[in-house]
PDB file of C-alpha atoms in Angstrom:
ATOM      1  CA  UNK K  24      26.750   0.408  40.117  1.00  0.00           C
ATOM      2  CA  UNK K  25      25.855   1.841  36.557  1.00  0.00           C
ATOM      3  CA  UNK K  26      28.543   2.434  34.345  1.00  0.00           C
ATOM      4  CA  UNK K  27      28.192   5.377  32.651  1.00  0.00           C
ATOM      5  CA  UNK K  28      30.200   6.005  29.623  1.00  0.00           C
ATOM      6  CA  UNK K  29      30.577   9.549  27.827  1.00  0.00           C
ATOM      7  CA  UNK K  30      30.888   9.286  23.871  1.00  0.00           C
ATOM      8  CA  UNK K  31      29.769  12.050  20.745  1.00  0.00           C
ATOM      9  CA  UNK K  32      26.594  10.072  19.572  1.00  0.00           C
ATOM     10  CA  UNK K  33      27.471  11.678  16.058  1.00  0.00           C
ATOM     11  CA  UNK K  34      31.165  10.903  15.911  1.00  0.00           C
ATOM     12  CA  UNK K  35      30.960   7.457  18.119  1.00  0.00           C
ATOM     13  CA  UNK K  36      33.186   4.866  16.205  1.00  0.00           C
ATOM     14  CA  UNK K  37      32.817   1.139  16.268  1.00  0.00           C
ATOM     15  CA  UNK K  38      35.817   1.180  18.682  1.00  0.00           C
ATOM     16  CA  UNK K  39      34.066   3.233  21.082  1.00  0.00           C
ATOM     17  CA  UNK K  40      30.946   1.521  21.390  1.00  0.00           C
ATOM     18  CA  UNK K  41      32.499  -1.637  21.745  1.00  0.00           C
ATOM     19  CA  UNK K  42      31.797  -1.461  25.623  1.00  0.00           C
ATOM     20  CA  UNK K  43      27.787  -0.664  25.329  1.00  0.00           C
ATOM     21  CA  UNK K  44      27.757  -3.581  22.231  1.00  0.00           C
ATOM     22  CA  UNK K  45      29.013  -5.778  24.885  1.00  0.00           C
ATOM     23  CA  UNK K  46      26.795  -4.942  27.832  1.00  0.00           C
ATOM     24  CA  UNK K  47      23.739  -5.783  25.272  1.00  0.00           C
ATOM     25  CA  UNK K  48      25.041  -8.814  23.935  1.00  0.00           C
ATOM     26  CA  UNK K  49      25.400  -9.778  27.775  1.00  0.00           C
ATOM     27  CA  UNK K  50      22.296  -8.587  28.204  1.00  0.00           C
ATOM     28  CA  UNK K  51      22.009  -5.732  29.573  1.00  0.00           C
ATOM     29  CA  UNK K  52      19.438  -2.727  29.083  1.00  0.00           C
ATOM     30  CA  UNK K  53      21.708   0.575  27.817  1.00  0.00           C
ATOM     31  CA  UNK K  54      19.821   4.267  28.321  1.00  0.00           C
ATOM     32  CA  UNK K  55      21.400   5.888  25.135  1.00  0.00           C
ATOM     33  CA  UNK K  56      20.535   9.316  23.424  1.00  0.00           C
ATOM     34  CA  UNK K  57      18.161   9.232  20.202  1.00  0.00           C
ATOM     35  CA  UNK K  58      17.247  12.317  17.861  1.00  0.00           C
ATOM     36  CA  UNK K  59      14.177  12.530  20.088  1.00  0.00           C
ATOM     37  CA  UNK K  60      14.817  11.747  24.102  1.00  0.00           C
ATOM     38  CA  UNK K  61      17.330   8.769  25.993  1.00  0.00           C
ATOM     39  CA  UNK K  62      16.495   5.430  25.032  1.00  0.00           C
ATOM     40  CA  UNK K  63      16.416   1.919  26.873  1.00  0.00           C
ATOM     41  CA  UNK K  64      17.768   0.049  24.380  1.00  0.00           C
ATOM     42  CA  UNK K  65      18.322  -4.339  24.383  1.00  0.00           C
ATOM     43  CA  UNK K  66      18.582  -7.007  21.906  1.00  0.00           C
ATOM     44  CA  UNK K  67      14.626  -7.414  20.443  1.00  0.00           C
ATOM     45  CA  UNK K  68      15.510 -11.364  20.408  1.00  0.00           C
ATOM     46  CA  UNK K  69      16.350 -11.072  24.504  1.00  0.00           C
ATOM     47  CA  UNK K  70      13.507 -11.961  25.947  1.00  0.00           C
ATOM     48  CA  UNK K  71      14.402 -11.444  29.284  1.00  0.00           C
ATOM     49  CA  UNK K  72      15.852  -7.595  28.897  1.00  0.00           C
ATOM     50  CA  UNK K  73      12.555  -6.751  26.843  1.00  0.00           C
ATOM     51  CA  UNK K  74      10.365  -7.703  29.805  1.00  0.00           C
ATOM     52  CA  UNK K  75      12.706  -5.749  32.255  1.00  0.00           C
ATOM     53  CA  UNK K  76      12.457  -2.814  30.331  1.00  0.00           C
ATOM     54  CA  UNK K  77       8.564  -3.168  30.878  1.00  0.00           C
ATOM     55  CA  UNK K  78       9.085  -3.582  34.380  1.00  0.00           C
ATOM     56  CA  UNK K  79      10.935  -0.743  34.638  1.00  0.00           C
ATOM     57  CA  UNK K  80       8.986   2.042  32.964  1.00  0.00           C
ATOM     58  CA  UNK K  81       5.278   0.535  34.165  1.00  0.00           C
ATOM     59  CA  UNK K  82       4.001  -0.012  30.742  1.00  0.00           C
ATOM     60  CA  UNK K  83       3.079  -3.436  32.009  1.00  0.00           C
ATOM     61  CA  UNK K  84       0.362  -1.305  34.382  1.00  0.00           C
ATOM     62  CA  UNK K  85      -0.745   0.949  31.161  1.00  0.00           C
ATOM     63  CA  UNK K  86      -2.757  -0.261  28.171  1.00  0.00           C
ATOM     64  CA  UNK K  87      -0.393  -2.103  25.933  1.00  0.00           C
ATOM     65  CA  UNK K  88       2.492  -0.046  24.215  1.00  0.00           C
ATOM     66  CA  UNK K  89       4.799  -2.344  22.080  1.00  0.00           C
ATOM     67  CA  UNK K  90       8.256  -1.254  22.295  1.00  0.00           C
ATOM     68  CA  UNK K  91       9.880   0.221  19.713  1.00  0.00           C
ATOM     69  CA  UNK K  92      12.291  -1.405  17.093  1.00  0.00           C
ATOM     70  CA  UNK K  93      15.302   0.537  15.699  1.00  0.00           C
ATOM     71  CA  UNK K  94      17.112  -0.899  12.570  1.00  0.00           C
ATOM     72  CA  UNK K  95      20.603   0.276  10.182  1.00  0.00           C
ATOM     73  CA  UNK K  96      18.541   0.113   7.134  1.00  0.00           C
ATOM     74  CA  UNK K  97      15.253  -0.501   5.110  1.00  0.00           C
ATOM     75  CA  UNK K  98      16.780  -4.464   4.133  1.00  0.00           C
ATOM     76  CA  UNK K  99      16.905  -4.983   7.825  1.00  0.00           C
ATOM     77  CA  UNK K 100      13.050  -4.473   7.780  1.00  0.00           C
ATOM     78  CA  UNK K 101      11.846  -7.714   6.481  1.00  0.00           C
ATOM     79  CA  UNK K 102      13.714  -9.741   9.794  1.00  0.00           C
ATOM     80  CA  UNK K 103      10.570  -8.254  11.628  1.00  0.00           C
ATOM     81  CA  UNK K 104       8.227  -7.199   9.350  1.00  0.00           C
ATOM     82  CA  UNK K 105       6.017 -10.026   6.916  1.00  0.00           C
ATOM     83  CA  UNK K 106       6.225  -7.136   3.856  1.00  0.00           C
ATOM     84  CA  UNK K 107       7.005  -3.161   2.805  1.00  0.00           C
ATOM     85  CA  UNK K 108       3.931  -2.048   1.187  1.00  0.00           C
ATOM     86  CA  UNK K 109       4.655  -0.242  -1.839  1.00  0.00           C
ATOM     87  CA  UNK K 110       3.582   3.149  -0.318  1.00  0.00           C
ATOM     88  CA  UNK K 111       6.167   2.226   3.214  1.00  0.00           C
ATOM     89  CA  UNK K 112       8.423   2.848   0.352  1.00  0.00           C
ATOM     90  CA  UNK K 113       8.436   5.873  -0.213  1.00  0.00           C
ATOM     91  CA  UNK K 114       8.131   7.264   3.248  1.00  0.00           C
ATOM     92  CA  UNK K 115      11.106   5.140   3.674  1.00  0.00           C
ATOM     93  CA  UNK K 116      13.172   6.553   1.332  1.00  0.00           C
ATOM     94  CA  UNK K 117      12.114  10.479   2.019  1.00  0.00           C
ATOM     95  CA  UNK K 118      12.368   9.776   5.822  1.00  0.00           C
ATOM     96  CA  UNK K 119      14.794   7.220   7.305  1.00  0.00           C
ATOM     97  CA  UNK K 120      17.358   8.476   8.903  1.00  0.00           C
ATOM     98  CA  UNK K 121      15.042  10.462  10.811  1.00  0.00           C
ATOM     99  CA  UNK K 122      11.913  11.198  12.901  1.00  0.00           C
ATOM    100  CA  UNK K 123       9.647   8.351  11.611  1.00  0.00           C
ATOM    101  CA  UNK K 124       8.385   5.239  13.370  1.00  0.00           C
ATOM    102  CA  UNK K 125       6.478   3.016  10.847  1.00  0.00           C
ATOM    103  CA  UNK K 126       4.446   0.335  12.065  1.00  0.00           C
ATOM    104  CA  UNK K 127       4.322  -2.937   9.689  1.00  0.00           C
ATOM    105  CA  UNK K 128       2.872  -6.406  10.242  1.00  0.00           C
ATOM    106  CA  UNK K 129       5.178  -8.030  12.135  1.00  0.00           C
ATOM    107  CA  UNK K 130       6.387 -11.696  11.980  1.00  0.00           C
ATOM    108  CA  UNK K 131       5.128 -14.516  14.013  1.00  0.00           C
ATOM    109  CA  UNK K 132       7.311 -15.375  16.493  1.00  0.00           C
ATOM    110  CA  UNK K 133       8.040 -11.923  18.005  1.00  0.00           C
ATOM    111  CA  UNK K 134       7.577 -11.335  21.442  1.00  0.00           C
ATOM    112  CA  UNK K 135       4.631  -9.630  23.003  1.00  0.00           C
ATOM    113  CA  UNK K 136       6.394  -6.730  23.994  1.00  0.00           C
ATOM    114  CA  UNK K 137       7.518  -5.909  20.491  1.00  0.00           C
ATOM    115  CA  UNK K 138       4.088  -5.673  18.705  1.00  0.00           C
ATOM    116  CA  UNK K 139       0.502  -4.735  19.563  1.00  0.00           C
ATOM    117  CA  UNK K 140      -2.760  -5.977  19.629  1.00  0.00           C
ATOM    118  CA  UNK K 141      -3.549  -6.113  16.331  1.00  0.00           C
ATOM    119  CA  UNK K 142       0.125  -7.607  15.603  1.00  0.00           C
ATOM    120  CA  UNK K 143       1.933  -4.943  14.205  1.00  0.00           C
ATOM    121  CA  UNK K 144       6.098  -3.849  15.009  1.00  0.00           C
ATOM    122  CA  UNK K 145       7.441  -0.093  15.063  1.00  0.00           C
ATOM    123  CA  UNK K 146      10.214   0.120  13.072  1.00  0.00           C
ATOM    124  CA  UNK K 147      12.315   3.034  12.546  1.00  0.00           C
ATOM    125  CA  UNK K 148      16.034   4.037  11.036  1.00  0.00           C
ATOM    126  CA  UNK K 149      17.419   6.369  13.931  1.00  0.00           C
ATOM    127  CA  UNK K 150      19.084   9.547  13.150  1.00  0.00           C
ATOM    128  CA  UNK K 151      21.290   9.618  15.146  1.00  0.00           C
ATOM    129  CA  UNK K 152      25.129   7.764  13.818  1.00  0.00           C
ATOM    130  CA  UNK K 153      25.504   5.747  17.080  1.00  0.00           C
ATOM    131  CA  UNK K 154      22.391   3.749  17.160  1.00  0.00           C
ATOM    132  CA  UNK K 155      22.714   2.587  13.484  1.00  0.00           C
ATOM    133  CA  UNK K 156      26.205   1.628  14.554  1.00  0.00           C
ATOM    134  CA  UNK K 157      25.414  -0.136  17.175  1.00  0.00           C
ATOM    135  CA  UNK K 158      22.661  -2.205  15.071  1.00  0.00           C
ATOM    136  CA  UNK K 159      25.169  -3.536  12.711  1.00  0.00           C
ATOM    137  CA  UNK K 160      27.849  -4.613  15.443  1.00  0.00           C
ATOM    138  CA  UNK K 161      25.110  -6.780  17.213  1.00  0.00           C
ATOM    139  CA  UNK K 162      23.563  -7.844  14.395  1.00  0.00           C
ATOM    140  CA  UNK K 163      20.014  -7.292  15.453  1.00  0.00           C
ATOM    141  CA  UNK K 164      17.627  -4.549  15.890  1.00  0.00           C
ATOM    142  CA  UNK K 165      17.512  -2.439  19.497  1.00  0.00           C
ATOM    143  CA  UNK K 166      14.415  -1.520  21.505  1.00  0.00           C
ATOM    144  CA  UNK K 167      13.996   2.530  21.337  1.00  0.00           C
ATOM    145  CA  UNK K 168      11.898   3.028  24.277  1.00  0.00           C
ATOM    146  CA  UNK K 169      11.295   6.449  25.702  1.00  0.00           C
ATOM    147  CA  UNK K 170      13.699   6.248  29.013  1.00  0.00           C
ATOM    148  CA  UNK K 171      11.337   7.409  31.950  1.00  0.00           C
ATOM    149  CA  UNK K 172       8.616   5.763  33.926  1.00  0.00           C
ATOM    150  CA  UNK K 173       5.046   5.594  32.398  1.00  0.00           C
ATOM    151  CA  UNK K 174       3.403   8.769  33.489  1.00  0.00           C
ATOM    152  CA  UNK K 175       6.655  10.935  34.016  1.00  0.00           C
ATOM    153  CA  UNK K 176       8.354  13.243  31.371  1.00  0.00           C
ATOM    154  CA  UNK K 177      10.677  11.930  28.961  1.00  0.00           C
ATOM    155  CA  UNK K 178      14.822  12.605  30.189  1.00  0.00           C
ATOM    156  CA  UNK K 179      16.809  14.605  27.580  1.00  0.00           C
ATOM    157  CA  UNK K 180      19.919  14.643  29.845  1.00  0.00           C
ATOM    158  CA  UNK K 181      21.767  11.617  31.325  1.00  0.00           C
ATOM    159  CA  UNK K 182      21.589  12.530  34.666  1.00  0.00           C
ATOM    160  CA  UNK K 183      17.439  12.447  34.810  1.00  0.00           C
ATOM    161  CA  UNK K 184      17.982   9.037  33.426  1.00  0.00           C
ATOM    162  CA  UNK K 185      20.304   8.280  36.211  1.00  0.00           C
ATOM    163  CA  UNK K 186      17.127   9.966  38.261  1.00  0.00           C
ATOM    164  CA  UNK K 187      14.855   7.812  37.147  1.00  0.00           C
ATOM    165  CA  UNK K 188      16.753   4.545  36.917  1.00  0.00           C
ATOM    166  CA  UNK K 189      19.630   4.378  38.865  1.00  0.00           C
ATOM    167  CA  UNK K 190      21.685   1.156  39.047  1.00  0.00           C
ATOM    168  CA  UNK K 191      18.318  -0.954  37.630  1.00  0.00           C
ATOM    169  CA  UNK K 192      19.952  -0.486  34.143  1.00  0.00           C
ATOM    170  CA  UNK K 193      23.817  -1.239  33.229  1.00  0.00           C
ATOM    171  CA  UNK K 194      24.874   1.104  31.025  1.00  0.00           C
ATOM    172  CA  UNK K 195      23.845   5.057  30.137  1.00  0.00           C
ATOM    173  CA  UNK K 196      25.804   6.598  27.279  1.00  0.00           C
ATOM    174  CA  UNK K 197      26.263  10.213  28.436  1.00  0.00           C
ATOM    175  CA  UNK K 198      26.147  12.122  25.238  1.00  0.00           C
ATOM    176  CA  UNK K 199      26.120  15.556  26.757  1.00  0.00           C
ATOM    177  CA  UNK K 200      23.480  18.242  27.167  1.00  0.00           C
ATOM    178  CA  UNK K 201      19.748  16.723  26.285  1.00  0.00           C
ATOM    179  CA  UNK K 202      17.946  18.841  23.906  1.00  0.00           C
ATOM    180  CA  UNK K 203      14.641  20.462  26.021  1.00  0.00           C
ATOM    181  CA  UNK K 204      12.947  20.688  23.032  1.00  0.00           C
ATOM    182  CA  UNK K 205      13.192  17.875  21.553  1.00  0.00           C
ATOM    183  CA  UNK K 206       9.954  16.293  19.826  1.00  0.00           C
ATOM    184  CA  UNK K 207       9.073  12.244  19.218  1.00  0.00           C
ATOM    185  CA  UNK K 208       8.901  10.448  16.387  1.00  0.00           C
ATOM    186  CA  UNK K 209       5.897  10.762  13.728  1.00  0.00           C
ATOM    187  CA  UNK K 210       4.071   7.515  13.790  1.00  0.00           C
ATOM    188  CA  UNK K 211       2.122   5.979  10.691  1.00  0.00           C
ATOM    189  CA  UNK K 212       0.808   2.952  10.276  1.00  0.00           C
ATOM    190  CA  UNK K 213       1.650   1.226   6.879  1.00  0.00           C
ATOM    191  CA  UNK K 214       0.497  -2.225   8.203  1.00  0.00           C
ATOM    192  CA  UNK K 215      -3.416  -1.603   6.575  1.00  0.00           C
ATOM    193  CA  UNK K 216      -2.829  -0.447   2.783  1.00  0.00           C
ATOM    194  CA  UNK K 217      -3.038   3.597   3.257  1.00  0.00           C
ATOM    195  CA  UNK K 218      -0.990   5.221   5.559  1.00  0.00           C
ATOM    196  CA  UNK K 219      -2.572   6.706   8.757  1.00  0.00           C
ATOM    197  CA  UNK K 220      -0.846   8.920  10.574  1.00  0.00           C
ATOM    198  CA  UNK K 221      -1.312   7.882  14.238  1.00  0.00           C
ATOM    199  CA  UNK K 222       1.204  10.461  16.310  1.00  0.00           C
ATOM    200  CA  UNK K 223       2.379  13.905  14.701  1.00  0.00           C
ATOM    201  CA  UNK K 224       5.662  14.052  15.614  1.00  0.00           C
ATOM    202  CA  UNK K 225       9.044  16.051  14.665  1.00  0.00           C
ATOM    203  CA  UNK K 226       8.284  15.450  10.905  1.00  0.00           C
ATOM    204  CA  UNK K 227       6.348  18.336   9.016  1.00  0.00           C
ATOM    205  CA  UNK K 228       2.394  17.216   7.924  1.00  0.00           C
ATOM    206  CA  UNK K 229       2.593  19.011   4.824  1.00  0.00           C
ATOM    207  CA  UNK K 230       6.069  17.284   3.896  1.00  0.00           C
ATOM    208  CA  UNK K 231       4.304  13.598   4.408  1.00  0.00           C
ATOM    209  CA  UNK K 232       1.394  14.700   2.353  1.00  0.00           C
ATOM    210  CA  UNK K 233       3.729  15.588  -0.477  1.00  0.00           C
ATOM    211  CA  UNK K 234       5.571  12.365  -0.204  1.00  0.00           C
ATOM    212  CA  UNK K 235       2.265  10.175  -0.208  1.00  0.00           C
ATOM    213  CA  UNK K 236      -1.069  12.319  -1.255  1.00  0.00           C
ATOM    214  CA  UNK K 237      -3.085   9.259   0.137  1.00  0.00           C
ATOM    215  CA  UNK K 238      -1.682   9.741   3.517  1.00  0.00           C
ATOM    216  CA  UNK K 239      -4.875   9.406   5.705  1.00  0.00           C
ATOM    217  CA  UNK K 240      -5.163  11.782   8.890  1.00  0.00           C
TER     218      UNK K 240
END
């Protein structure tokens, strides 16, 4: 059976997470809340949870969608990404914490699930204090993917998780009421030179055009 386990994403302290640190370093797939929807979340370097995860949503029967890579901080880039461009920067340092996926060339070596045809990695610095937390006490960056099956809505609330997923994941961290209204993350793609925005997202257009004027839309 699932084991679901109730903690305050923003107040969650290293001795309360120990339990879903430990289901993904044994590797298990954990649905936890983000800033935008529930996550699965698993080690990126556990090759066998990262193709479970595609099992479980369908992406595997969709045109390919890396997964998602969430990080602590802009040093823990470079384990996944070959460089920063000088404008990733920037957006970097106005943005993270927050609503902003970047996607960077990503290092050989990764596995398919983690980058896309064209070889680059989403990485982003979630908002939200748990997930950062959790990063540094594994030692590794987490998956981020949207926690419903390809095609359905995305589950603000544990329980649609639960829904959706039952006991084919280990762990869902019940952080209370979902937020309805939640929006995804703003992609841009920094792997090419000039930013191109690729998904608008929970971050404001005009603020990104103030932070880079040679943002491409």
């Amino acid at each position: 059976m699932v084991q679901r386990l109730c903690i305050d994403p923003h107040q969650a302290d290293f001795e309360d997470l120990k339990p879903v640190a430990r289901a993904l370093l044994d590797g298990g797939v954990v649905a936890c809340p983000t800033e935008c929807f529930y996550a699965l979340t698993a080690l990126v370097d556990d090759h066998p949870s990262l193709e479970r995860i595609i099992r479980l949503t369908g992406e595997s029967e969709r045109e390919n969608r890396p997964l998602l890579v969430m990080v602590d901080h802009q040093a823990r880039v470079l384990c996944y990404a070959r460089e920063i461009p000088e404008e990733a920067e920037g957006l970097m340092g106005r943005f993270w914490p927050g609503l902003m996926t970047l996607l960077f060339l990503a290092h050989s070596g990764l596995h398919q699930s983690l980058v896309g045809p064209a070889r680059p990695v989403g990485l982003r610095v979630e908002g939200l204090p748990m997930v950062p937390r959790l990063v540094r006490m594994v030692d590794r960056g987490l998956t981020g993917h949207s926690a419903h099956p390809a095609g359905r809505p995305p589950a603000p609330p544990a329980d649609e998780v639960l829904d959706y997923f039952g006991d084919k994941i280990d762990l869902v961290v019940d952080g209370g009421a979902g937020t309805a209204d939640a929006k995804p993350s703003t992609i841009i793609d920094v792997s090419l030179g000039v930013p191109r925005l690729l998904r608008d997202g929970g971050l404001p257009l005009r603020d990104l055009k103030q932070a880079c004027p040679i943002f491409r839309f």
